[in-house]
Structure formats: C-alpha cells, structure tokens
PDB file of C-alpha atoms in Angstrom:
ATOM      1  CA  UNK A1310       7.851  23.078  20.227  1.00  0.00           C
ATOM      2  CA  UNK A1311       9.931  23.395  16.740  1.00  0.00           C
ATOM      3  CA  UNK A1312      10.438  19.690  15.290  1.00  0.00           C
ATOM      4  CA  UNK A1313      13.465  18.220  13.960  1.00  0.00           C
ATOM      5  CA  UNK A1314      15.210  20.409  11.271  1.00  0.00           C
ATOM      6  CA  UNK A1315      16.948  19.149   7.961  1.00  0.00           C
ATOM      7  CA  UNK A1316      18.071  20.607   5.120  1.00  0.00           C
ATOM      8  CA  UNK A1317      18.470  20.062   1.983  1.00  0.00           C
ATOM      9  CA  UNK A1318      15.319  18.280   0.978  1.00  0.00           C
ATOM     10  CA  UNK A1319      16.316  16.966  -1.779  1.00  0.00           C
ATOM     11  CA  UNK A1320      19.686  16.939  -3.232  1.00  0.00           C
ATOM     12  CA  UNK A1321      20.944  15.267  -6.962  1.00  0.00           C
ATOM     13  CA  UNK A1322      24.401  14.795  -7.460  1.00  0.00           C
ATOM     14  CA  UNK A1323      26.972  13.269 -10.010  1.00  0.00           C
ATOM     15  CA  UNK A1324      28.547   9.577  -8.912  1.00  0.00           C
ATOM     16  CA  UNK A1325      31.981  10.508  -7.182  1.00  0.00           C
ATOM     17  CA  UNK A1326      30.878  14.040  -5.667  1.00  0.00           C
ATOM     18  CA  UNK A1327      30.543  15.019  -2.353  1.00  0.00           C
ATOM     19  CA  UNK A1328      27.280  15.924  -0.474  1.00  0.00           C
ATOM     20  CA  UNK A1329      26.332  16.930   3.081  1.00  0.00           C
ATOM     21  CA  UNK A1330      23.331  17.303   5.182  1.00  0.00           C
ATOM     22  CA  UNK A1331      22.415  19.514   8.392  1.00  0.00           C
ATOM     23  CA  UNK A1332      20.022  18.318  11.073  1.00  0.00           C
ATOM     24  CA  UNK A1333      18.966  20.334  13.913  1.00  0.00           C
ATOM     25  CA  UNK A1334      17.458  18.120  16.698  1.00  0.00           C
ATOM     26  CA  UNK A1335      14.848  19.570  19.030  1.00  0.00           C
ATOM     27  CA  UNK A1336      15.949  21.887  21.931  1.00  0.00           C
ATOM     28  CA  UNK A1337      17.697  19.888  24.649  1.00  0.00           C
ATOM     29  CA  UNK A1338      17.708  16.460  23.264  1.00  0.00           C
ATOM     30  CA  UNK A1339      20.634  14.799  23.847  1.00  0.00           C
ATOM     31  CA  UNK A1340      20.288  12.105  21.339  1.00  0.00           C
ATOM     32  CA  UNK A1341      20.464  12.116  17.375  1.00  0.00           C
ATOM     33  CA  UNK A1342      20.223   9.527  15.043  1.00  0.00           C
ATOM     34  CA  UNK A1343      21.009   9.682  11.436  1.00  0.00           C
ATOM     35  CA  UNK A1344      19.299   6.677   9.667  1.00  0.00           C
ATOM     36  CA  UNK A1345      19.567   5.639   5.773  1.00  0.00           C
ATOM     37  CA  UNK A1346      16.253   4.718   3.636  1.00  0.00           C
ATOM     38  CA  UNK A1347      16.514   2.938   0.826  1.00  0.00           C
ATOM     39  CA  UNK A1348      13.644   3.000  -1.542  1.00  0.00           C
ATOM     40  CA  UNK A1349      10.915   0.500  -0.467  1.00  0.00           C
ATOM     41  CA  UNK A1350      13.263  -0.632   2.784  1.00  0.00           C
ATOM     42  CA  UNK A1351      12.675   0.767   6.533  1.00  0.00           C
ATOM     43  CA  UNK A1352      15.079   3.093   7.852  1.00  0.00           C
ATOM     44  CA  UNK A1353      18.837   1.725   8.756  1.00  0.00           C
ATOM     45  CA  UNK A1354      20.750   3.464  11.446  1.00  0.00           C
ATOM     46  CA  UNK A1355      23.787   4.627  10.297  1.00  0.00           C
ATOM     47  CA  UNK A1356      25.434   6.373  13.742  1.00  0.00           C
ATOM     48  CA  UNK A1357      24.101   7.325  17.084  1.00  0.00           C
ATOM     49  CA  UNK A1358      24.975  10.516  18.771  1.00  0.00           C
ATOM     50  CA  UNK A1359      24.688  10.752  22.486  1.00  0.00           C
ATOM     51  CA  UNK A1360      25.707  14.892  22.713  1.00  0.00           C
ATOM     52  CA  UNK A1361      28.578  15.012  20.858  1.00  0.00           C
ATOM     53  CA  UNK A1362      30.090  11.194  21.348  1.00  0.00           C
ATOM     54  CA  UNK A1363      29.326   8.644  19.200  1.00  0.00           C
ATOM     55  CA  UNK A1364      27.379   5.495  20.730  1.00  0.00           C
ATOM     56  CA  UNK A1365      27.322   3.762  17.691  1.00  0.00           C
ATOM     57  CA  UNK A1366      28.607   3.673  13.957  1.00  0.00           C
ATOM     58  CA  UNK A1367      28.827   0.031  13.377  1.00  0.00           C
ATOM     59  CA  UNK A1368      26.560   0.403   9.889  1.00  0.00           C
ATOM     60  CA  UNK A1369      28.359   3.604   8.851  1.00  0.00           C
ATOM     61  CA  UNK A1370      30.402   2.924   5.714  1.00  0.00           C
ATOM     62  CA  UNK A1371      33.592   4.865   7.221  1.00  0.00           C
ATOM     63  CA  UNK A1372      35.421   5.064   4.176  1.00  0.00           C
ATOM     64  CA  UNK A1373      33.206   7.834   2.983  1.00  0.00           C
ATOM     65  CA  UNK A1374      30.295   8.300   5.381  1.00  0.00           C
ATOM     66  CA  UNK A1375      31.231  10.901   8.000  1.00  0.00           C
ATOM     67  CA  UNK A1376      29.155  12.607  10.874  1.00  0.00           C
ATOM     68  CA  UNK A1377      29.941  15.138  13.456  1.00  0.00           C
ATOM     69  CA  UNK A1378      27.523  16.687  16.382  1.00  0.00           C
ATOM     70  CA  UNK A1379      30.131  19.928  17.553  1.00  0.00           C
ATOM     71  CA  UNK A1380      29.146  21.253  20.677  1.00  0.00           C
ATOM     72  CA  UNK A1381      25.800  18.227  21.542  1.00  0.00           C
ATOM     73  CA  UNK A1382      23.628  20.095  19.345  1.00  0.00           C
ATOM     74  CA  UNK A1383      23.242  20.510  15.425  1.00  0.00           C
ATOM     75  CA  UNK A1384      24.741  17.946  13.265  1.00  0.00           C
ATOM     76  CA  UNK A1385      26.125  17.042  10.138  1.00  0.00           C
ATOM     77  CA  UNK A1386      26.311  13.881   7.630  1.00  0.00           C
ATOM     78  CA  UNK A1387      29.161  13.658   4.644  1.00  0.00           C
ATOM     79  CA  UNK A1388      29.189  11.645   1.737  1.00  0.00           C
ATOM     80  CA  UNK A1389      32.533  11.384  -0.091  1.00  0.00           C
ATOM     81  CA  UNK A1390      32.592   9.956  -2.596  1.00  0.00           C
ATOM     82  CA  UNK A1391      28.722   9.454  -3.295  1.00  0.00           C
ATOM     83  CA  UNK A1392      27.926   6.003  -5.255  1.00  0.00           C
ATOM     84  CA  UNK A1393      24.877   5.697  -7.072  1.00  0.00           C
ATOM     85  CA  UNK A1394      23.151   2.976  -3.872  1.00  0.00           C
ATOM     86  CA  UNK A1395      23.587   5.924  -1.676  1.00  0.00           C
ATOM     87  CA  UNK A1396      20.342   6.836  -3.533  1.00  0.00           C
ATOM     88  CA  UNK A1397      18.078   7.081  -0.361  1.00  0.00           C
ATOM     89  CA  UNK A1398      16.462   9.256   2.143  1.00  0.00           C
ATOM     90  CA  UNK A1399      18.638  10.483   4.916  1.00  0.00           C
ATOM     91  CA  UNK A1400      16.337  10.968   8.135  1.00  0.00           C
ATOM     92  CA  UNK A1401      17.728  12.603  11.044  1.00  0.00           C
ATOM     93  CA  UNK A1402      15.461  11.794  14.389  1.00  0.00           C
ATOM     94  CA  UNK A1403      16.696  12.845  18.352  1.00  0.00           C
ATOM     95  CA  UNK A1404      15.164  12.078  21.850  1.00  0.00           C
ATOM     96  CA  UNK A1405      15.649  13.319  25.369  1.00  0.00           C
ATOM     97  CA  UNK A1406      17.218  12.221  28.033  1.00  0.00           C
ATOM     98  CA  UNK A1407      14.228  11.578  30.125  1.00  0.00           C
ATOM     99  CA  UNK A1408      11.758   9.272  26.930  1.00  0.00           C
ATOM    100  CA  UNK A1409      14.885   8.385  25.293  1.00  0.00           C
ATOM    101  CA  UNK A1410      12.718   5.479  23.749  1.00  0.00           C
ATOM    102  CA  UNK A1411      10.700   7.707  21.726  1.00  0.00           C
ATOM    103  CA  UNK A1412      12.176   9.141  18.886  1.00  0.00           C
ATOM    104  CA  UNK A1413      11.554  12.162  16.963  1.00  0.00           C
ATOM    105  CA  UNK A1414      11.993  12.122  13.600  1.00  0.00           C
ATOM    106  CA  UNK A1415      12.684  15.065  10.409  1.00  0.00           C
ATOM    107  CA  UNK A1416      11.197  15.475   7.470  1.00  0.00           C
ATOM    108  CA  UNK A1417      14.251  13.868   5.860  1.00  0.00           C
ATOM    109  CA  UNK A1418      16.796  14.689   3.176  1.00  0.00           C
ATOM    110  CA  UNK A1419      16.014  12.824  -0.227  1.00  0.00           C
ATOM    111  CA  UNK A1420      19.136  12.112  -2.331  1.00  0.00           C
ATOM    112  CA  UNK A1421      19.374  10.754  -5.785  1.00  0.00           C
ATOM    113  CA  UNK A1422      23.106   9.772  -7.225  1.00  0.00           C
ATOM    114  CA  UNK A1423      23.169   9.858 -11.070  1.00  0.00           C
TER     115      UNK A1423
ATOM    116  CA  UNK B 415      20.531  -5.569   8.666  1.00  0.00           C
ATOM    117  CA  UNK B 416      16.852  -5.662   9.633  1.00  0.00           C
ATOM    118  CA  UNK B 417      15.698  -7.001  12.811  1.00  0.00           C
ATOM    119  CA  UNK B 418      11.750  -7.351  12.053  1.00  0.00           C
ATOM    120  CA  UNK B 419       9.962  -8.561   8.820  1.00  0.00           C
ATOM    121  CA  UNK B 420       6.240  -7.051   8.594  1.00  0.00           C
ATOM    122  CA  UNK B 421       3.917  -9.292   7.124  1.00  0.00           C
ATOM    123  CA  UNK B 422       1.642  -8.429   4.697  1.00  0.00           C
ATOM    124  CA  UNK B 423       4.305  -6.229   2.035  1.00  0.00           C
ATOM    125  CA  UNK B 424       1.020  -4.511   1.340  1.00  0.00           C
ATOM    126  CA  UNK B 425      -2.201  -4.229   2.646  1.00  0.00           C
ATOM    127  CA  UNK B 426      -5.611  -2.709   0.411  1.00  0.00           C
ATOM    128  CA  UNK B 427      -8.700  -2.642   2.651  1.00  0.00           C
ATOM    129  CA  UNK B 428     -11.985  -0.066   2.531  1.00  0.00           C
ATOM    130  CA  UNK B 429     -13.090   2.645   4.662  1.00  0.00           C
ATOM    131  CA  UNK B 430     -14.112   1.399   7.969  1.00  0.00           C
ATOM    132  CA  UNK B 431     -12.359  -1.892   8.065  1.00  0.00           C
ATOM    133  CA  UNK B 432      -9.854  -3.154  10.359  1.00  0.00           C
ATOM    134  CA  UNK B 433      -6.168  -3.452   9.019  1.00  0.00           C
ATOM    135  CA  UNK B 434      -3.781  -6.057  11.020  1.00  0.00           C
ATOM    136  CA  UNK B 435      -0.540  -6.080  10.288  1.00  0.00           C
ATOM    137  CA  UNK B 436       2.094  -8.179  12.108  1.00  0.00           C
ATOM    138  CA  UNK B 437       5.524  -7.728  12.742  1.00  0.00           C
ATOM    139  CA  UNK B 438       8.538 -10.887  13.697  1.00  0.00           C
ATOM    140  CA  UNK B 439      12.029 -10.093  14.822  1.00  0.00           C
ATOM    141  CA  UNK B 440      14.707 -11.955  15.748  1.00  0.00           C
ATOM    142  CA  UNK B 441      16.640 -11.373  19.022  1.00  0.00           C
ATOM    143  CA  UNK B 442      15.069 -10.401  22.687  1.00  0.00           C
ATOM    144  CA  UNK B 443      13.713  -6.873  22.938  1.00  0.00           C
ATOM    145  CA  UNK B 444      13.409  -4.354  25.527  1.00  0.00           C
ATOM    146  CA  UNK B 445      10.304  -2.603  23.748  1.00  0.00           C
ATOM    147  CA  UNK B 446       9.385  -2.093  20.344  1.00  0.00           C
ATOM    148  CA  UNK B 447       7.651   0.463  18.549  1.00  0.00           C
ATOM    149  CA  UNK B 448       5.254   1.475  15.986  1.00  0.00           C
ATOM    150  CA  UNK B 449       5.743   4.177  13.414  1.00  0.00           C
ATOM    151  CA  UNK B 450       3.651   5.402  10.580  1.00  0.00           C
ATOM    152  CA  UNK B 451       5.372   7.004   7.574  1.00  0.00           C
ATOM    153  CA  UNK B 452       3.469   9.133   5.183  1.00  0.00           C
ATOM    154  CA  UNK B 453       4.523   9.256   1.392  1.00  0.00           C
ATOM    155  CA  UNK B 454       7.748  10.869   0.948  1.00  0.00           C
ATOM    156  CA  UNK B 455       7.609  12.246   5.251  1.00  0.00           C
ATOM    157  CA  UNK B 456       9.687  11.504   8.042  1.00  0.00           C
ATOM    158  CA  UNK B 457       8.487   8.811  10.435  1.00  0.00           C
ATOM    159  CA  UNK B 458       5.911   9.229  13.042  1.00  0.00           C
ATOM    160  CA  UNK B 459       5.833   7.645  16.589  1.00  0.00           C
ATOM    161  CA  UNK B 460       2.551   5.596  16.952  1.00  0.00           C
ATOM    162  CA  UNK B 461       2.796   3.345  19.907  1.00  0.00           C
ATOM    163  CA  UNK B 462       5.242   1.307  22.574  1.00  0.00           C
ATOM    164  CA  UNK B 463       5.023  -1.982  23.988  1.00  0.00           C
ATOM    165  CA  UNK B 464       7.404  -3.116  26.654  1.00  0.00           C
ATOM    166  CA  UNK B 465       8.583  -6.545  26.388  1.00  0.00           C
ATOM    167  CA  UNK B 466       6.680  -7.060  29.741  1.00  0.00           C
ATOM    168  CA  UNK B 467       3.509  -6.356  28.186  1.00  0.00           C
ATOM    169  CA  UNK B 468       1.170  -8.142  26.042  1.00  0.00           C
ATOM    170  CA  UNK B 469      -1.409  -5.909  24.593  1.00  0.00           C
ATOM    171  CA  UNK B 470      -1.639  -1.710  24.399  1.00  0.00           C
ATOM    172  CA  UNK B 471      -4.261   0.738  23.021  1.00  0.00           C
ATOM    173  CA  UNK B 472      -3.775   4.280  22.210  1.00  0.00           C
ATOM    174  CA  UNK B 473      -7.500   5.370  20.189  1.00  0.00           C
ATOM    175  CA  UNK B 474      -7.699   3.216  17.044  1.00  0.00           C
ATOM    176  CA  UNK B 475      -4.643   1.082  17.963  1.00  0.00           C
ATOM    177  CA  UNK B 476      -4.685  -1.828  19.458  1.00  0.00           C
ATOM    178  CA  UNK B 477      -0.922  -3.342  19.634  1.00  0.00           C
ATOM    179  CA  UNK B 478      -0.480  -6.976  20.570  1.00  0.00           C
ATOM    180  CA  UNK B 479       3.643  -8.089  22.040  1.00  0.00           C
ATOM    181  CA  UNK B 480       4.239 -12.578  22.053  1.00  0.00           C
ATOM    182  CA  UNK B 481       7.664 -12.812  22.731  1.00  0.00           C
ATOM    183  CA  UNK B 482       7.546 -16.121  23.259  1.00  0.00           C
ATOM    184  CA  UNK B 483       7.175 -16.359  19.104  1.00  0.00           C
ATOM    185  CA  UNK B 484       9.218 -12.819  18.922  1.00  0.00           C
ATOM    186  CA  UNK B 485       6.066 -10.920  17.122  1.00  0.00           C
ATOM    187  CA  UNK B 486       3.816  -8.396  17.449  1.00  0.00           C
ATOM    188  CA  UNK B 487       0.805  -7.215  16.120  1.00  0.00           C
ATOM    189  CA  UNK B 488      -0.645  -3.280  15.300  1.00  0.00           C
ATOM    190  CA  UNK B 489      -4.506  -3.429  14.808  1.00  0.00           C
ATOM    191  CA  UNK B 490      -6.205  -0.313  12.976  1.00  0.00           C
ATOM    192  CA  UNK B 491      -9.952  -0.605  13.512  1.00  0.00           C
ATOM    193  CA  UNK B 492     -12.466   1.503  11.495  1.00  0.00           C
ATOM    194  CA  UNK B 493      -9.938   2.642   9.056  1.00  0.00           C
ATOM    195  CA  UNK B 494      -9.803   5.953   7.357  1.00  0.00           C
ATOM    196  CA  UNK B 495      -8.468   6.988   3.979  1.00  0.00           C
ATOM    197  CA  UNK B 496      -5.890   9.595   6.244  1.00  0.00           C
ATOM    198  CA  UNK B 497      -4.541   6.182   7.591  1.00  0.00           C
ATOM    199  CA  UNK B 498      -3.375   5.052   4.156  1.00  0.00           C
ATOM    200  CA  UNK B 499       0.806   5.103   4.735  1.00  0.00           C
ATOM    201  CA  UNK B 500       3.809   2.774   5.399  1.00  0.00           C
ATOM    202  CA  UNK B 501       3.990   1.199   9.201  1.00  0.00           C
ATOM    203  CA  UNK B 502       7.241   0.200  10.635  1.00  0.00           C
ATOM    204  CA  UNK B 503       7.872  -1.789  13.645  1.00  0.00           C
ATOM    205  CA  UNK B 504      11.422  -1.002  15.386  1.00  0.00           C
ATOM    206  CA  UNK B 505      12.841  -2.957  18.330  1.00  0.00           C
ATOM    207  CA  UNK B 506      15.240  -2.090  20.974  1.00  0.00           C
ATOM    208  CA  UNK B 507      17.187  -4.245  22.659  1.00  0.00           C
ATOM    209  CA  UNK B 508      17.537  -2.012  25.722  1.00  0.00           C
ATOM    210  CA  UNK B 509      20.549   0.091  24.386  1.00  0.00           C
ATOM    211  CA  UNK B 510      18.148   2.761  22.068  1.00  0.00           C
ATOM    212  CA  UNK B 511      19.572   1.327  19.232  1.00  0.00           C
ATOM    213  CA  UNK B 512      16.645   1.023  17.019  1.00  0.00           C
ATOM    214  CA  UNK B 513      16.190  -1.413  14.358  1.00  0.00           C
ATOM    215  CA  UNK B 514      13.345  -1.036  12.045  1.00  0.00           C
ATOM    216  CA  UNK B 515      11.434  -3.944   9.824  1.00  0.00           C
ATOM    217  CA  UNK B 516      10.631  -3.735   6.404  1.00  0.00           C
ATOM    218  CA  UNK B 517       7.458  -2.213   6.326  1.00  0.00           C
ATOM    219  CA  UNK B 518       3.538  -2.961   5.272  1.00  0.00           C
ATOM    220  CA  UNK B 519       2.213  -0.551   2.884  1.00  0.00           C
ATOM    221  CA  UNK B 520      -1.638  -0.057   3.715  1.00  0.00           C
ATOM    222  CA  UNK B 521      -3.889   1.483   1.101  1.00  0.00           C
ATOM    223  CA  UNK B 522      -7.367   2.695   2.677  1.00  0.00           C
ATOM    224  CA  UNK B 523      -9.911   3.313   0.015  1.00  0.00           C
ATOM    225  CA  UNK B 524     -12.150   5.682   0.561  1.00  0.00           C
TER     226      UNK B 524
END
C-alpha cells in the first residue's frame, strides 16, 4: 500500500510570494489533515478534511492560508502572501473511515521564507 | 495551541537502557497517541491508549494513561541507537482532532 504523497519537499521563497503544496492521501481514506511544524515545536493542525468538507479550520490563518480537497481525494495548501514565521514543515497525514484514530502521515513539505 | 507538554525537552541515554518520557495535557481525552519522528521525516504512529485504559504494550513499548493527573507515560526498554528521534504525544478529545505536545528529543548512544 503506497503512503501518503507530498510534493515539493522543500520549497524557498521570497517574503510576500505565493507557494502551494500537493498531498495525495492513501487510497480510500476519507480524512486529511494538513498540520504546520515549526522548528523545534510538534505539529499544529491547521484544517481537517473529511472528503471534500472541511471539519475544522479554526488554526488556519484565513487571510492567506487556503486549502481545497476537489472531488474527497488529493489536496492542496496555499500560502499568499508567505511571511517569514511560515518557515516550517507542512505535513499532510489521512485516515480511514473505519481506524479514523490512527493517522497516516507524509514525508512532509519543508519551507523556508527569506 | 498545544494540548500536552512532554517532559524531559531532551533525553541522552546508552544502548540498552530504558528511556521514559512523560507526557501532561490539559482537557479530558478520548485516547491519545504516540508518534515517533525521525530527523527531518514525517511522523510515525507508535501506540494508542484509550482513556479507559491504564497501561499498553506493543514490543519495546510500554505506555502508561492517569487521567486522573491528565498524563501519560511511553517507556522504551533496551534502547537502540535506531530509536534515537523526536516522540510526540497527541490527544483526541473524541472528535479526531489531534493535538500534539511539544516533543522529547531522545539521543541513544550507541
């Protein structure tokens, strides 16, 4: 069974740009999670994807954090603009339906602001 | 914000000791969870405790649950220089909302 997919791995941008990252969950899982770590911190959600809805976003900074999951499957995280403390790893993790409590996490998508 | 606080930061112990580290959090749980991050890797599922357990082993791990003091505990015994990493503990409050801790960093030296 393929794990969870991300891409880029790493990413450097100028302060102000825009960046995105892809996630593929594994086959038939019907969660994703998108989670923000900050150098030295644990992983913070930032939104929670139950097939394409949103169950939660309360820690997404909505003013230029934005996330989509078209059709329940593959998804996608935009920064814009980027500020230097979005410095972080981006992780991307899903679960299924039936062990929703276990979640699968990517490799991650490390992104440095300059 | 985080939920849990692991206790030690960091942790620097030989081959074939035992490594405790201990995890507090704030509100009531449904479960919470162990992970295991390598350098630079995504995180790695470890072990679950449900907050009607008290104590769960899964090989080298032995994970303790109080929630009358709202901690936990992750035993390593007879560690192993592969087992140096970062361990999280996340909780869930019964909606799969995870919230992770802090983090203990564990060094084994070979």
């Amino acid at each position: 069974e393929a794990g969870v997919a991300q891409s880029p791995r790493y990413k450097i941008i100028e302060k102000r740009q825009s960046v995105a990252f892809w996630c593929n969950p594994i086959s038939g899982h019907a969660t994703l999670y998108w989670y923000q770590q900050i150098l030295g911190q644990g992983p913070k959600l930032l939104i929670q994807f139950q097939n394409n809805g949103v169950v939660d976003d309360s820690q997404l900074p909505k003013d230029r954090f934005s996330a989509e999951r078209l059709k329940g499957v593959d998804s996608t995280l935009k920064i814009q603009p980027a500020k230097l403390e979005d410095s972080a790893v981006y992780l991307c993790a899903s679960s299924s339906a039936q062990r929703q409590e276990t979640q699968y996490f990517g490799p991650g998508t490390r992104l440095l602001v300059l | 914000s985080q939920q849990g606080e692991e206790d030690p930061q960091a942790l620097s112990i030989q081959e074939g000791e035992n490594a405790t580290m201990n995890c507090s959090y704030k509100t009531s749980i449904n479960n919470l969870q162990w992970y295991r991050q390598n350098s630079g890797r995504g995180l790695v599922h470890l072990i679950l405790i449900r907050s009607n357990e008290r104590e769960k082993h899964s090989g080298r791990l032995r994970v303790t649950l109080d929630t009358s003091k709202k901690s936990s505990s992750l035993l390593i015994t007879a560690s192993r220089a592969a087992d140096t990493a970062s361990y999280f503990c996340a909780t869930d409050s019964g909606t799969y909302k995870y919230i992770f801790g802090t983090g203990t960093r564990l060094k084994v030296l070979a």
